[in-house]
Every structure is written in C-alpha cells, then in structure tokens.
Amino acid sequence: MSDHDPRQNRPLSPHLQIWKPNLTMAMSILHRITGAALYFAMVLAAWWLVALASGPDYFAFVDGIFRSWFGLIVLFGASYALFHHAMGGIRHLVWDTGRAFAIPAAEHMAIMSLILAVAFTVILWLAGFVAS
Amino acid sequence: MARSFVTPLSRARGKGSAHEGTHHFIAQRATALAAIVLTLFLAVILVMLAGRDYAAARTLIANPFVAAALTATAAVFCWHMKLGMQVIIEDYVHGRILRPALLFANAAFSAAIFLLVVVAIGKIAFS
C-alpha cells in the first residue's frame, strides 16, 4: 500500500506521567489491585475449606496459621480488599447506567465507597470478635 | 468512502473482532451484581464461623442452604476473577507465548480453585 509507517502519526493517549494524581485515579488503580489481591486470596478460602474437609488434625494446623498474628493481618487485608472491591464495583455499575460521570459526583461516590468499605470491614471484625 | 480506522497492517492480516467482547462485558457485570449479594452472605457466614470449633464449623457448612449458597459464591467469585484477571493480562502482557500461556493459566487456576471448593464443600455436606 503506502510507504509510510501506519503507526507513526497516530495520536497517543495521555499516559500516567501526564496526569496529576487524583482521587478517582487512585480508586481506579486500587480497584484493580484489590481485585488481583482477592484473586490470590481465594487460595486461602479454598485452603481453609479443604482443611475443614480433610479432618481435625489438618484443620487445627491450618486454623493455627490463620489465627496467628500474621494470618490475621493477611485476613484483615483480604476482608478490606473484598469490601473495597465490592464498593468500587457498585460505583462501576452506577457508571454503567450512564450516571455520575461529573467530577463532583464521581469523587462523592469514591469517598462514600471508601467510608463504606472501612465501615464494613470494622463491622465484620467486631462482629467476629463478639461471636468468638 | 467513509474513512476507515483500520490500519493497513491489520487490514492485511485480515483479522477483525473475535465478537466475544460483549459477552465478556455482560458476564463481568452480571457476576459483579451476584457477587455483591453473595459477599453479604459470606460476611454473615464468616461471623457465624468465628466462634466455632472444628465440629461446629463442619455442621454449619454441611447445612444444605449454606453449602448451596457457598458453592454459588465460589462459582460467581471464580468466574468473575477469571474475567478480571483476563483483562489485566490482556492489558499488560503482549508476548506471543507468554500472553496465551498466562490466559490459559488464568482459566485453569480459576477452575481449579472452584473445583477444590466444590469438592471440599461436597465432602463436608455429604458425610
């Protein structure tokens, strides 16, 4: 066809270093990071259920790891990631209906989802400690 | 003639859309919607498990409603995470070997997690 490189003069979309960091950008990145973290956290959920199915001895071993200070920190992080990703998901479902694209509305949703994610995490662990 | 945005290179290759994007888009949203409801269920189950020892935990998971809902949660979560990780791989990995290899590994990993959970819950529920 033509002798010019077809990619040479095509516009490049602005990339990370062009933009000033902002709240909705951070939430977008966090949505992906929490999603990826939850992907690997599913190993823990499967491991715990397999241990429960395997018998009391192996369950005691796995349960001991989960209840150690390191295990609890990981589980606390996983629970926050779950609620953060769930709240972020709700924001995306709202956007899918064509609503809340204006910056004030988007930032309002971002702040609300952060508050709710923290609240859900705290409620889950408080309820867990009360129940145990 | 209307201006085409297809590059000469991709026109020469002759490959267009695989026509799977819409299915991926809808499945990601549908599983997201289900995952929100099931996350609340999961939170309730986790709180109920908190104070239980081995035997009591098995009794709870063996309850048919809990076992069924937990299996549904695993199905929805594993499907959703397969779709999500697929997008991450498609965004960042471009090697001709590495990209399809990771896409396959992603599907295999998500399926493996689901199968392990199903077998574990099944063993608890049917014994």
JSON list of C-alpha atoms in Angstrom, two decimals, chain A residues 6-105:
[
{"chain": "A", "resi": 6, "resn": "PRO", "atom": "CA", "xyz": [0.85, 3.47, 9.64]},
{"chain": "A", "resi": 7, "resn": "ARG", "atom": "CA", "xyz": [1.53, 3.90, 13.37]},
{"chain": "A", "resi": 8, "resn": "GLN", "atom": "CA", "xyz": [3.86, 6.89, 13.12]},
{"chain": "A", "resi": 9, "resn": "ASN", "atom": "CA", "xyz": [1.44, 9.81, 13.15]},
{"chain": "A", "resi": 10, "resn": "ARG", "atom": "CA", "xyz": [-1.34, 8.31, 15.21]},
{"chain": "A", "resi": 11, "resn": "PRO", "atom": "CA", "xyz": [-2.28, 10.15, 18.38]},
{"chain": "A", "resi": 12, "resn": "LEU", "atom": "CA", "xyz": [-1.09, 8.67, 21.68]},
{"chain": "A", "resi": 13, "resn": "SER", "atom": "CA", "xyz": [-3.49, 8.82, 24.58]},
{"chain": "A", "resi": 14, "resn": "PRO", "atom": "CA", "xyz": [-2.07, 10.66, 27.60]},
{"chain": "A", "resi": 15, "resn": "HIS", "atom": "CA", "xyz": [-0.36, 8.24, 29.96]},
{"chain": "A", "resi": 16, "resn": "LEU", "atom": "CA", "xyz": [0.33, 8.06, 33.70]},
{"chain": "A", "resi": 17, "resn": "GLN", "atom": "CA", "xyz": [3.07, 10.69, 33.87]},
{"chain": "A", "resi": 18, "resn": "ILE", "atom": "CA", "xyz": [0.92, 13.30, 32.07]},
{"chain": "A", "resi": 19, "resn": "TRP", "atom": "CA", "xyz": [-1.82, 13.41, 34.69]},
{"chain": "A", "resi": 20, "resn": "LYS", "atom": "CA", "xyz": [-1.75, 14.98, 38.13]},
{"chain": "A", "resi": 21, "resn": "PRO", "atom": "CA", "xyz": [-2.67, 12.22, 40.63]},
{"chain": "A", "resi": 22, "resn": "ASN", "atom": "CA", "xyz": [-6.24, 12.48, 41.86]},
{"chain": "A", "resi": 23, "resn": "LEU", "atom": "CA", "xyz": [-8.79, 10.59, 43.94]},
{"chain": "A", "resi": 24, "resn": "THR", "atom": "CA", "xyz": [-10.69, 8.80, 41.19]},
{"chain": "A", "resi": 25, "resn": "MET", "atom": "CA", "xyz": [-7.40, 7.79, 39.56]},
{"chain": "A", "resi": 26, "resn": "ALA", "atom": "CA", "xyz": [-6.19, 6.29, 42.85]},
{"chain": "A", "resi": 27, "resn": "MET", "atom": "CA", "xyz": [-9.51, 4.48, 43.28]},
{"chain": "A", "resi": 28, "resn": "SER", "atom": "CA", "xyz": [-9.28, 3.08, 39.76]},
{"chain": "A", "resi": 29, "resn": "ILE", "atom": "CA", "xyz": [-5.80, 1.70, 40.46]},
{"chain": "A", "resi": 30, "resn": "LEU", "atom": "CA", "xyz": [-6.90, 0.37, 43.86]},
{"chain": "A", "resi": 31, "resn": "HIS", "atom": "CA", "xyz": [-9.88, -1.36, 42.26]},
{"chain": "A", "resi": 32, "resn": "ARG", "atom": "CA", "xyz": [-7.55, -3.36, 40.05]},
{"chain": "A", "resi": 33, "resn": "ILE", "atom": "CA", "xyz": [-5.03, -4.01, 42.86]},
{"chain": "A", "resi": 34, "resn": "THR", "atom": "CA", "xyz": [-7.72, -5.21, 45.29]},
{"chain": "A", "resi": 35, "resn": "GLY", "atom": "CA", "xyz": [-9.21, -7.39, 42.53]},
{"chain": "A", "resi": 36, "resn": "ALA", "atom": "CA", "xyz": [-5.83, -9.01, 41.85]},
{"chain": "A", "resi": 37, "resn": "ALA", "atom": "CA", "xyz": [-5.23, -9.46, 45.61]},
{"chain": "A", "resi": 38, "resn": "LEU", "atom": "CA", "xyz": [-8.62, -11.14, 46.01]},
{"chain": "A", "resi": 39, "resn": "TYR", "atom": "CA", "xyz": [-7.73, -13.46, 43.11]},
{"chain": "A", "resi": 40, "resn": "PHE", "atom": "CA", "xyz": [-4.89, -14.87, 45.19]},
{"chain": "A", "resi": 41, "resn": "ALA", "atom": "CA", "xyz": [-6.83, -14.62, 48.46]},
{"chain": "A", "resi": 42, "resn": "MET", "atom": "CA", "xyz": [-9.19, -17.22, 47.00]},
{"chain": "A", "resi": 43, "resn": "VAL", "atom": "CA", "xyz": [-6.36, -19.71, 47.60]},
{"chain": "A", "resi": 44, "resn": "LEU", "atom": "CA", "xyz": [-6.78, -19.06, 51.35]},
{"chain": "A", "resi": 45, "resn": "ALA", "atom": "CA", "xyz": [-10.56, -19.60, 51.18]},
{"chain": "A", "resi": 46, "resn": "ALA", "atom": "CA", "xyz": [-10.12, -22.87, 49.26]},
{"chain": "A", "resi": 47, "resn": "TRP", "atom": "CA", "xyz": [-7.30, -23.97, 51.59]},
{"chain": "A", "resi": 48, "resn": "TRP", "atom": "CA", "xyz": [-9.45, -23.39, 54.68]},
{"chain": "A", "resi": 49, "resn": "LEU", "atom": "CA", "xyz": [-12.39, -25.35, 53.21]},
{"chain": "A", "resi": 50, "resn": "VAL", "atom": "CA", "xyz": [-10.11, -28.19, 52.08]},
{"chain": "A", "resi": 51, "resn": "ALA", "atom": "CA", "xyz": [-8.67, -28.30, 55.61]},
{"chain": "A", "resi": 52, "resn": "LEU", "atom": "CA", "xyz": [-12.15, -28.42, 57.09]},
{"chain": "A", "resi": 53, "resn": "ALA", "atom": "CA", "xyz": [-12.98, -31.32, 54.75]},
{"chain": "A", "resi": 54, "resn": "SER", "atom": "CA", "xyz": [-9.70, -33.15, 55.47]},
{"chain": "A", "resi": 55, "resn": "GLY", "atom": "CA", "xyz": [-10.07, -33.81, 59.20]},
{"chain": "A", "resi": 56, "resn": "PRO", "atom": "CA", "xyz": [-9.48, -32.30, 62.64]},
{"chain": "A", "resi": 57, "resn": "ASP", "atom": "CA", "xyz": [-5.67, -32.61, 62.66]},
{"chain": "A", "resi": 58, "resn": "TYR", "atom": "CA", "xyz": [-5.01, -30.84, 59.37]},
{"chain": "A", "resi": 59, "resn": "PHE", "atom": "CA", "xyz": [-7.75, -28.30, 60.19]},
{"chain": "A", "resi": 60, "resn": "ALA", "atom": "CA", "xyz": [-6.04, -27.47, 63.50]},
{"chain": "A", "resi": 61, "resn": "PHE", "atom": "CA", "xyz": [-2.77, -26.88, 61.61]},
{"chain": "A", "resi": 62, "resn": "VAL", "atom": "CA", "xyz": [-4.35, -24.55, 59.00]},
{"chain": "A", "resi": 63, "resn": "ASP", "atom": "CA", "xyz": [-6.59, -22.84, 61.57]},
{"chain": "A", "resi": 64, "resn": "GLY", "atom": "CA", "xyz": [-3.48, -22.15, 63.67]},
{"chain": "A", "resi": 65, "resn": "ILE", "atom": "CA", "xyz": [-1.82, -20.39, 60.75]},
{"chain": "A", "resi": 66, "resn": "PHE", "atom": "CA", "xyz": [-4.96, -18.36, 60.03]},
{"chain": "A", "resi": 67, "resn": "ARG", "atom": "CA", "xyz": [-5.28, -17.32, 63.69]},
{"chain": "A", "resi": 68, "resn": "SER", "atom": "CA", "xyz": [-1.60, -16.32, 64.06]},
{"chain": "A", "resi": 69, "resn": "TRP", "atom": "CA", "xyz": [-0.84, -12.59, 64.08]},
{"chain": "A", "resi": 70, "resn": "PHE", "atom": "CA", "xyz": [0.48, -12.85, 60.54]},
{"chain": "A", "resi": 71, "resn": "GLY", "atom": "CA", "xyz": [-2.57, -14.80, 59.40]},
{"chain": "A", "resi": 72, "resn": "LEU", "atom": "CA", "xyz": [-4.94, -12.30, 60.98]},
{"chain": "A", "resi": 73, "resn": "ILE", "atom": "CA", "xyz": [-3.17, -9.37, 59.26]},
{"chain": "A", "resi": 74, "resn": "VAL", "atom": "CA", "xyz": [-3.49, -11.12, 55.89]},
{"chain": "A", "resi": 75, "resn": "LEU", "atom": "CA", "xyz": [-7.15, -11.95, 56.54]},
{"chain": "A", "resi": 76, "resn": "PHE", "atom": "CA", "xyz": [-7.85, -8.38, 57.68]},
{"chain": "A", "resi": 77, "resn": "GLY", "atom": "CA", "xyz": [-6.28, -7.08, 54.47]},
{"chain": "A", "resi": 78, "resn": "ALA", "atom": "CA", "xyz": [-8.22, -9.59, 52.37]},
{"chain": "A", "resi": 79, "resn": "SER", "atom": "CA", "xyz": [-11.50, -8.59, 54.04]},
{"chain": "A", "resi": 80, "resn": "TYR", "atom": "CA", "xyz": [-10.79, -4.90, 53.38]},
{"chain": "A", "resi": 81, "resn": "ALA", "atom": "CA", "xyz": [-9.89, -5.72, 49.76]},
{"chain": "A", "resi": 82, "resn": "LEU", "atom": "CA", "xyz": [-13.18, -7.61, 49.41]},
{"chain": "A", "resi": 83, "resn": "PHE", "atom": "CA", "xyz": [-15.29, -4.69, 50.65]},
{"chain": "A", "resi": 84, "resn": "HIS", "atom": "CA", "xyz": [-13.21, -2.09, 48.81]},
{"chain": "A", "resi": 85, "resn": "HIS", "atom": "CA", "xyz": [-13.59, -4.02, 45.55]},
{"chain": "A", "resi": 86, "resn": "ALA", "atom": "CA", "xyz": [-17.32, -4.60, 46.18]},
{"chain": "A", "resi": 87, "resn": "MET", "atom": "CA", "xyz": [-17.94, -0.87, 46.81]},
{"chain": "A", "resi": 88, "resn": "GLY", "atom": "CA", "xyz": [-15.80, 0.03, 43.79]},
{"chain": "A", "resi": 89, "resn": "GLY", "atom": "CA", "xyz": [-17.84, -2.46, 41.79]},
{"chain": "A", "resi": 90, "resn": "ILE", "atom": "CA", "xyz": [-21.06, -0.69, 42.79]},
{"chain": "A", "resi": 91, "resn": "ARG", "atom": "CA", "xyz": [-19.53, 2.60, 41.51]},
{"chain": "A", "resi": 92, "resn": "HIS", "atom": "CA", "xyz": [-18.76, 0.94, 38.20]},
{"chain": "A", "resi": 93, "resn": "LEU", "atom": "CA", "xyz": [-22.30, -0.49, 37.95]},
{"chain": "A", "resi": 94, "resn": "VAL", "atom": "CA", "xyz": [-23.68, 3.03, 38.54]},
{"chain": "A", "resi": 95, "resn": "TRP", "atom": "CA", "xyz": [-21.40, 4.37, 35.79]},
{"chain": "A", "resi": 96, "resn": "ASP", "atom": "CA", "xyz": [-22.62, 1.57, 33.50]},
{"chain": "A", "resi": 97, "resn": "THR", "atom": "CA", "xyz": [-26.10, 3.12, 33.68]},
{"chain": "A", "resi": 98, "resn": "GLY", "atom": "CA", "xyz": [-24.65, 6.39, 32.36]},
{"chain": "A", "resi": 99, "resn": "ARG", "atom": "CA", "xyz": [-24.89, 8.24, 35.68]},
{"chain": "A", "resi": 100, "resn": "ALA", "atom": "CA", "xyz": [-22.42, 10.12, 37.93]},
{"chain": "A", "resi": 101, "resn": "PHE", "atom": "CA", "xyz": [-19.74, 10.92, 35.37]},
{"chain": "A", "resi": 102, "resn": "ALA", "atom": "CA", "xyz": [-19.40, 14.55, 36.51]},
{"chain": "A", "resi": 103, "resn": "ILE", "atom": "CA", "xyz": [-16.27, 15.02, 38.64]},
{"chain": "A", "resi": 104, "resn": "PRO", "atom": "CA", "xyz": [-18.10, 16.06, 41.87]},
{"chain": "A", "resi": 105, "resn": "ALA", "atom": "CA", "xyz": [-20.43, 13.05, 41.62]}
]
